[in-house]
Short mmCIF file of C-alpha atoms in Angstrom, two decimals:
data_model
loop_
_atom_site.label_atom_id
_atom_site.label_comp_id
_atom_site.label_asym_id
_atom_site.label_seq_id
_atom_site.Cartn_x
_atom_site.Cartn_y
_atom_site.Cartn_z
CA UNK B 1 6.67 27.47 24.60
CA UNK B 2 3.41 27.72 22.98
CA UNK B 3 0.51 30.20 23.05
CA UNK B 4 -2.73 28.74 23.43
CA UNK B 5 -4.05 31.60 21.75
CA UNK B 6 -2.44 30.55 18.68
CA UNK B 7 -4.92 29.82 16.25
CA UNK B 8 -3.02 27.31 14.79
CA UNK B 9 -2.25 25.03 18.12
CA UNK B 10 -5.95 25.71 19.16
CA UNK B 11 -6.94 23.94 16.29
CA UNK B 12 -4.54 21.03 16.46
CA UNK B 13 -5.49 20.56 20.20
CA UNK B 14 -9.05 20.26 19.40
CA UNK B 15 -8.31 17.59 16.48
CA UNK B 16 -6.23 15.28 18.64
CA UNK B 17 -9.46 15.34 20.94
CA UNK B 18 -11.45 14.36 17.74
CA UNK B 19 -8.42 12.32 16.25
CA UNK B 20 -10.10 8.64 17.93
CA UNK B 21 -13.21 9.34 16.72
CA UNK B 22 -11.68 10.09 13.16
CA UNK B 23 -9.87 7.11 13.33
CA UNK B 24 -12.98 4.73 13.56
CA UNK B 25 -14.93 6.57 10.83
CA UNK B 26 -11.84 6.39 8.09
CA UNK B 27 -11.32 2.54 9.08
CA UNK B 28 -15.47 1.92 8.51
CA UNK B 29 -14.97 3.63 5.25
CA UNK B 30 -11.44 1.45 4.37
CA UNK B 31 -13.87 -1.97 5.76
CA UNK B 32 -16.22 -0.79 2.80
CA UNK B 33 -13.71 -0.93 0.53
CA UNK B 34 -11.67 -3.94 1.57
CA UNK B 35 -13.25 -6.41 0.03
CA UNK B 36 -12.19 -5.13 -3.19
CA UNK B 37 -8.98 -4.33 -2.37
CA UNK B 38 -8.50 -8.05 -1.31
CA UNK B 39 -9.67 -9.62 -4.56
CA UNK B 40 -7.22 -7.29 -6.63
CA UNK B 41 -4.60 -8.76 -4.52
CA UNK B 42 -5.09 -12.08 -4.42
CA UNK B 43 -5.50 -11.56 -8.87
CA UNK B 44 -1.78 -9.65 -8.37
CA UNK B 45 -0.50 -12.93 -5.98
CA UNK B 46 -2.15 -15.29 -8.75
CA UNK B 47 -0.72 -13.21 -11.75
CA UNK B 48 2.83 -12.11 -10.37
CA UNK B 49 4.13 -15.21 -8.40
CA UNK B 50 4.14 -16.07 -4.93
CA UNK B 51 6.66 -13.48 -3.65
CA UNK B 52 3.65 -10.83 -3.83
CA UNK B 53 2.70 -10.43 -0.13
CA UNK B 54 -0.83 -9.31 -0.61
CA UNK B 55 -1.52 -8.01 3.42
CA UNK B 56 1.41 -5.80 2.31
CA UNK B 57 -0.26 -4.64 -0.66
CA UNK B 58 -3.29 -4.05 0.78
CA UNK B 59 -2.05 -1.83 3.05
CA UNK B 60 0.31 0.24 0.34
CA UNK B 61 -2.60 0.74 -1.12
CA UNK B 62 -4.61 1.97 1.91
CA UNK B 63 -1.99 4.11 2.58
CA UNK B 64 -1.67 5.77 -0.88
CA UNK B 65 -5.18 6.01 -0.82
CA UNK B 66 -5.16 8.42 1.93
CA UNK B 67 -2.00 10.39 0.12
CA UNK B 68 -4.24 10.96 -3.01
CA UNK B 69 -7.07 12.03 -0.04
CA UNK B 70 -5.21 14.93 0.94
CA UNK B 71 -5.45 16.66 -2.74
CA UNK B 72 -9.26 17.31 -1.13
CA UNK B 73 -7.45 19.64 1.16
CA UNK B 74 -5.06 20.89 -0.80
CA UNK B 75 -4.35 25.13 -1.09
CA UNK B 76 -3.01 24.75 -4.15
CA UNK B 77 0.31 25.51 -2.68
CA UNK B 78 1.41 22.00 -1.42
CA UNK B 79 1.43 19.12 -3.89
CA UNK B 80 0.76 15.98 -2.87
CA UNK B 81 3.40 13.17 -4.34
CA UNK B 82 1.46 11.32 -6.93
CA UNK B 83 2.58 7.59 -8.34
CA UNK B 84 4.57 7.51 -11.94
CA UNK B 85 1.51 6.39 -13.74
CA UNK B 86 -0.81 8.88 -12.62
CA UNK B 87 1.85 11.28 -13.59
CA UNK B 88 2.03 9.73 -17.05
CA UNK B 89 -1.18 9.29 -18.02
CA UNK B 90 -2.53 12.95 -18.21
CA UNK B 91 0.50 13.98 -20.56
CA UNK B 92 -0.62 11.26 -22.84
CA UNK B 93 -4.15 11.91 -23.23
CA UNK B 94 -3.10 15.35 -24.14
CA UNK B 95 -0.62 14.15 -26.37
CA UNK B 96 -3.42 12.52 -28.28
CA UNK B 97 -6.16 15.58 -28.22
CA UNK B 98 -3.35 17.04 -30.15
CA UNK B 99 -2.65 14.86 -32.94
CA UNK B 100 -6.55 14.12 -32.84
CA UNK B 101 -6.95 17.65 -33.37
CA UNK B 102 -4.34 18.13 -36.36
CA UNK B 103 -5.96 15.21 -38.21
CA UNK B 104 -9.55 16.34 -37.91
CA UNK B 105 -11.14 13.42 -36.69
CA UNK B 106 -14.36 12.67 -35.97
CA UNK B 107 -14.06 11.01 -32.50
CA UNK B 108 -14.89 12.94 -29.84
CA UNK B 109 -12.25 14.70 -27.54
CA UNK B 110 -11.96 13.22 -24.30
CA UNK B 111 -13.72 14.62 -21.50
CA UNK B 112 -12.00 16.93 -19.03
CA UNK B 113 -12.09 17.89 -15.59
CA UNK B 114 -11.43 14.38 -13.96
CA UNK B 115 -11.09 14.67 -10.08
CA UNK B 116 -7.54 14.37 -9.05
CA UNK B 117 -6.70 11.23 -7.91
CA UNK B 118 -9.55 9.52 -9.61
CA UNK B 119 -8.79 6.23 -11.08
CA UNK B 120 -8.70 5.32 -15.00
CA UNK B 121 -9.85 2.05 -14.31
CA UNK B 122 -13.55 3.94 -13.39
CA UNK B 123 -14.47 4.20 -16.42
CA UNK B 124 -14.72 0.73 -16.91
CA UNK B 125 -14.54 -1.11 -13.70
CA UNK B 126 -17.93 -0.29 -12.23
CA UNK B 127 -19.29 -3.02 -14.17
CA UNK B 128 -17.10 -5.70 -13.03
CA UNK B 129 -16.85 -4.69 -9.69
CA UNK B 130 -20.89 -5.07 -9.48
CA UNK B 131 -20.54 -8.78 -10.96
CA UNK B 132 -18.09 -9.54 -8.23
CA UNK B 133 -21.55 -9.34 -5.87
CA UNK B 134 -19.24 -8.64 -3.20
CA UNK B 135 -19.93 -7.93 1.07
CA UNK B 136 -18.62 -5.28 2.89
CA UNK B 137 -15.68 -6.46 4.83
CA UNK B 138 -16.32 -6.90 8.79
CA UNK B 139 -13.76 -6.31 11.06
CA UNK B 140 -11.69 -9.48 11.90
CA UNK B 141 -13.08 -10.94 15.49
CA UNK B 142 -10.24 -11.54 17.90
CA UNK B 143 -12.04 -13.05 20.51
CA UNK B 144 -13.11 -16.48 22.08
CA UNK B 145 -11.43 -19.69 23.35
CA UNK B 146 -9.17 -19.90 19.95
CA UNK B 147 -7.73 -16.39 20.67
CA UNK B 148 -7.51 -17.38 24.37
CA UNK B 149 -3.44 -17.18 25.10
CA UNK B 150 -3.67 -19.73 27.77
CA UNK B 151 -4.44 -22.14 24.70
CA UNK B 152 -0.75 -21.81 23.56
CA UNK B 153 2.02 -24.42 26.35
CA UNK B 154 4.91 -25.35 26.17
CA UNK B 155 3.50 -28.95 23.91
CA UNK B 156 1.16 -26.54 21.57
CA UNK B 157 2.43 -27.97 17.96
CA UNK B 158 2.70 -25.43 15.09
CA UNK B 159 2.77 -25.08 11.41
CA UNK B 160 4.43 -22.97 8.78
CA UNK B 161 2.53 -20.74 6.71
CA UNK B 162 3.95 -22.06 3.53
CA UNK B 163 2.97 -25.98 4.63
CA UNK B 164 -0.44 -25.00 5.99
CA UNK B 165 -1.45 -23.24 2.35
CA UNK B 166 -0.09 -26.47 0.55
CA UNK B 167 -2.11 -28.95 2.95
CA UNK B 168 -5.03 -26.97 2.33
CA UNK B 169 -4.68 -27.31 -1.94
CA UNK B 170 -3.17 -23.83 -1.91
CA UNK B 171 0.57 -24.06 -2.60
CA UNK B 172 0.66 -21.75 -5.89
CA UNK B 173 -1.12 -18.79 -3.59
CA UNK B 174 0.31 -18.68 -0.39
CA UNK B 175 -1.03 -15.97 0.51
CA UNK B 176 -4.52 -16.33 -0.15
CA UNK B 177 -4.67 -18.80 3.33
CA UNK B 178 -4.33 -15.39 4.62
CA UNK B 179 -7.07 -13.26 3.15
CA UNK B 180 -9.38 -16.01 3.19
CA UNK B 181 -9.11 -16.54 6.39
CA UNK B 182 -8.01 -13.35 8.63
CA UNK B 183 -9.69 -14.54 11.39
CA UNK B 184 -6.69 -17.22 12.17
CA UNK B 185 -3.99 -16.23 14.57
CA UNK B 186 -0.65 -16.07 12.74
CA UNK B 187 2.69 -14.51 13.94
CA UNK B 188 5.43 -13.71 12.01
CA UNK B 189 8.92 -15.21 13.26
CA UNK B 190 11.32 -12.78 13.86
CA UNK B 191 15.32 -13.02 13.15
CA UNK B 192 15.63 -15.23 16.53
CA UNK B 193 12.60 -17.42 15.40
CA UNK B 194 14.10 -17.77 11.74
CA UNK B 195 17.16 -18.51 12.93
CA UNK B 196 15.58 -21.74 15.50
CA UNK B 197 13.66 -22.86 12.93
CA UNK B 198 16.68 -23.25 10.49
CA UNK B 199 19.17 -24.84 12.97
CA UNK B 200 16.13 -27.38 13.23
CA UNK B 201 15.80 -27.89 9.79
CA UNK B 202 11.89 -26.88 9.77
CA UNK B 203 12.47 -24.34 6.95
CA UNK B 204 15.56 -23.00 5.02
CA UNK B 205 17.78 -19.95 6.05
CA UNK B 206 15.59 -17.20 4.24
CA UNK B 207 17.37 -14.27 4.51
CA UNK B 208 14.61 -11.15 4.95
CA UNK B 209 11.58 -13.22 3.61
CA UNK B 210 8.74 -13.45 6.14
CA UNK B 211 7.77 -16.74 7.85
CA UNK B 212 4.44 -17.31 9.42
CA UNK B 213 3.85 -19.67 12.49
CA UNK B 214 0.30 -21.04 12.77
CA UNK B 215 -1.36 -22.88 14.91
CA UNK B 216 -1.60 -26.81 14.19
CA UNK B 217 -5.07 -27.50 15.41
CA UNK B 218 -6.74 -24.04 13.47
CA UNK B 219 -5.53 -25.55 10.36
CA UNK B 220 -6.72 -29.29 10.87
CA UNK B 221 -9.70 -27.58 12.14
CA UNK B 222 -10.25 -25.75 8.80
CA UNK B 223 -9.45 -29.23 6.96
CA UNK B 224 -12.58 -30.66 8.31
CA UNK B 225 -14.70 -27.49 7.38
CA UNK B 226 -17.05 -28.01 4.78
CA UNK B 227 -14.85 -25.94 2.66
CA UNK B 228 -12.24 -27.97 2.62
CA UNK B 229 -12.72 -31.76 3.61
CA UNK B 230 -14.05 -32.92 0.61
CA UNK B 231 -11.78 -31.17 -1.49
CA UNK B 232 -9.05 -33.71 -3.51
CA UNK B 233 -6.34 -31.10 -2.88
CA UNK B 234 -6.17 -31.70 0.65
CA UNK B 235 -2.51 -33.17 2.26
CA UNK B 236 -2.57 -32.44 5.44
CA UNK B 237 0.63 -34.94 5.55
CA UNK B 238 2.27 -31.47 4.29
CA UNK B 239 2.02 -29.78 7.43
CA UNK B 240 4.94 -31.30 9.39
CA UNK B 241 3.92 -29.70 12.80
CA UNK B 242 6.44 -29.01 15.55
CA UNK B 243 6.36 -27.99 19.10
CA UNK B 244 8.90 -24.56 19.49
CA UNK B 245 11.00 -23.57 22.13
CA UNK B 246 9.09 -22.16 25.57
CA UNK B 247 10.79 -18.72 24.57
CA UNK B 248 9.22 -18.55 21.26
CA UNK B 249 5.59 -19.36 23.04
CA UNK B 250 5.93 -16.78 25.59
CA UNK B 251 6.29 -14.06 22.47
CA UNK B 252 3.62 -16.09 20.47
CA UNK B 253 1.36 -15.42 23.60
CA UNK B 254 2.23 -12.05 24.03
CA UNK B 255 1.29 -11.35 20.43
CA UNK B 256 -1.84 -13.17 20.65
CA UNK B 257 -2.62 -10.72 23.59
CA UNK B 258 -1.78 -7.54 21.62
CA UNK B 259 -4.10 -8.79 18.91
CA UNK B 260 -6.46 -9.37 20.94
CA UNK B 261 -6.52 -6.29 22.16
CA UNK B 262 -6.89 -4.72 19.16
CA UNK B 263 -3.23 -3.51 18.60
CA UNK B 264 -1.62 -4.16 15.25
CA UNK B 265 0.94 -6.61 13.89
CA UNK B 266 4.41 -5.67 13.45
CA UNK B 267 5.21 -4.56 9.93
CA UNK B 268 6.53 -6.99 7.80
CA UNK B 269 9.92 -7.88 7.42
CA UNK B 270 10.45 -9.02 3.75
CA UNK B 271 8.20 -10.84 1.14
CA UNK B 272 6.50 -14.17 2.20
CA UNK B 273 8.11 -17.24 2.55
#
């Protein structure tokens, strides 16, 4: 039993009435930021390979960003966890005060007293980050006749993710159909689903790699965007749609509704297909 006189259960009864409101204000500041946090991952997809599932990035990267928030809180009791190369970094610009020191040199010593958590790549990012020129993310719009889940029957045809990015000229960064367009309903197929879709030879057994079902007619639709129907990349004979089982449909449609709704995906299960 608990005492509501307890100062500290008072307090964490009046924060779960503010906890909502919290919520929305730390995702507007995360929408500010997105945008940046998207380019960097599409760069890591590009540089890396195409087993780099930049959503999943993204949102490491969200999440460590609110880890290193907590050092703003911090009673200098509890330590908050910090990454290898934030760990690494400090000993080595000490390392070379020192032997800057013993040899007398002229250049100046580095300055001190950087916030915790603050990012090396300040010092000389600001300037590129400005030339990106770019918006502040807005959140993704679930709504309308496409993320109606009436739309999806029993004779809806479907794509994979993988044959939608190479119809659409992006086969070498799978995942940037993704980020460039979040506003397209995708679910990820689930052991059941993976297993269908391998017994009828519409992608190989993958193991724990992810596999993302879209929706035929979003993707032709996008073909014959300005963005992409002039474009000599385009092979929409790449898609290979298919019509899946009414079982798989019903879950499609419940995700679509959950979505819609504003609930959130189910993690990921692996890296993309």
């Amino acid at each position: 039993t608990f005492s509501f006189t307890d100062p500290t259960v008072s307090m964490d009864l009046l924060r779960a009435v503010l906890q909502p409101s919290i919520n929305e204000e730390i995702r507007a500041v995360f929408n500010k930021y997105m945008k940046f946090f998207q380019k960097a991952a599409i760069n890591v997809r590009d540089n890396v390979g195409e087993e780099v599932d930049p959503e999943q990035l993204i949102q490491e990267t969200c999440r460590s960003c609110l880890e290193q928030a907590k050092l703003l809180f911090s009673d200098g009791k509890k330590v908050v966890p910090r990454l290898p190369h934030e760990q690494v970094v400090p000993k080595r610009a000490r390392q070379m005060d020192e032997e800057l020191n013993r040899r007398g040199s002229p250049i100046p010593k580095k300055r001190k007293g950087r916030p915790p958590g603050q990012s090396l790549s300040n010092d000389r990012g600001v300037s590129g980050m400005a030339a990106w020129k770019l918006k502040v993310s807005e959140p993704v719009r679930r709504d309308g006749p496409k993320w109606d889940p009436s739309r999806l029957t029993e004779t809806t045809t479907f794509v994979l993710g993988s044959r939608a990015n190479k119809a659409l000229g992006m086969g070498g960064t799978r995942g940037r159909l993704y980020i460039k367009h979040p506003h397209l309903f995708k679910y990820a197929a689930d052991p059941q689903d993976k297993h269908w879709l391998a017994e009828q030879q519409h992608m190989r057994a993958t193991g724990g790699k992810m596999a993302y079902l879209l929706i035929e007619e979003d993707i032709r639709d996008l073909a014959a965007s300005d963005d992409y129907r002039d474009s000599v990349d385009l092979r929409l004979e790449e898609l290979k749609p298919f019509v899946p089982p009414a079982w798989m449909t019903e879950k499609m449609q419940k995700h679509m509704e959950t979505l819609r709704r504003g609930g959130d995906a189910p993690p990921p299960e692996g890296p993309p297909e």
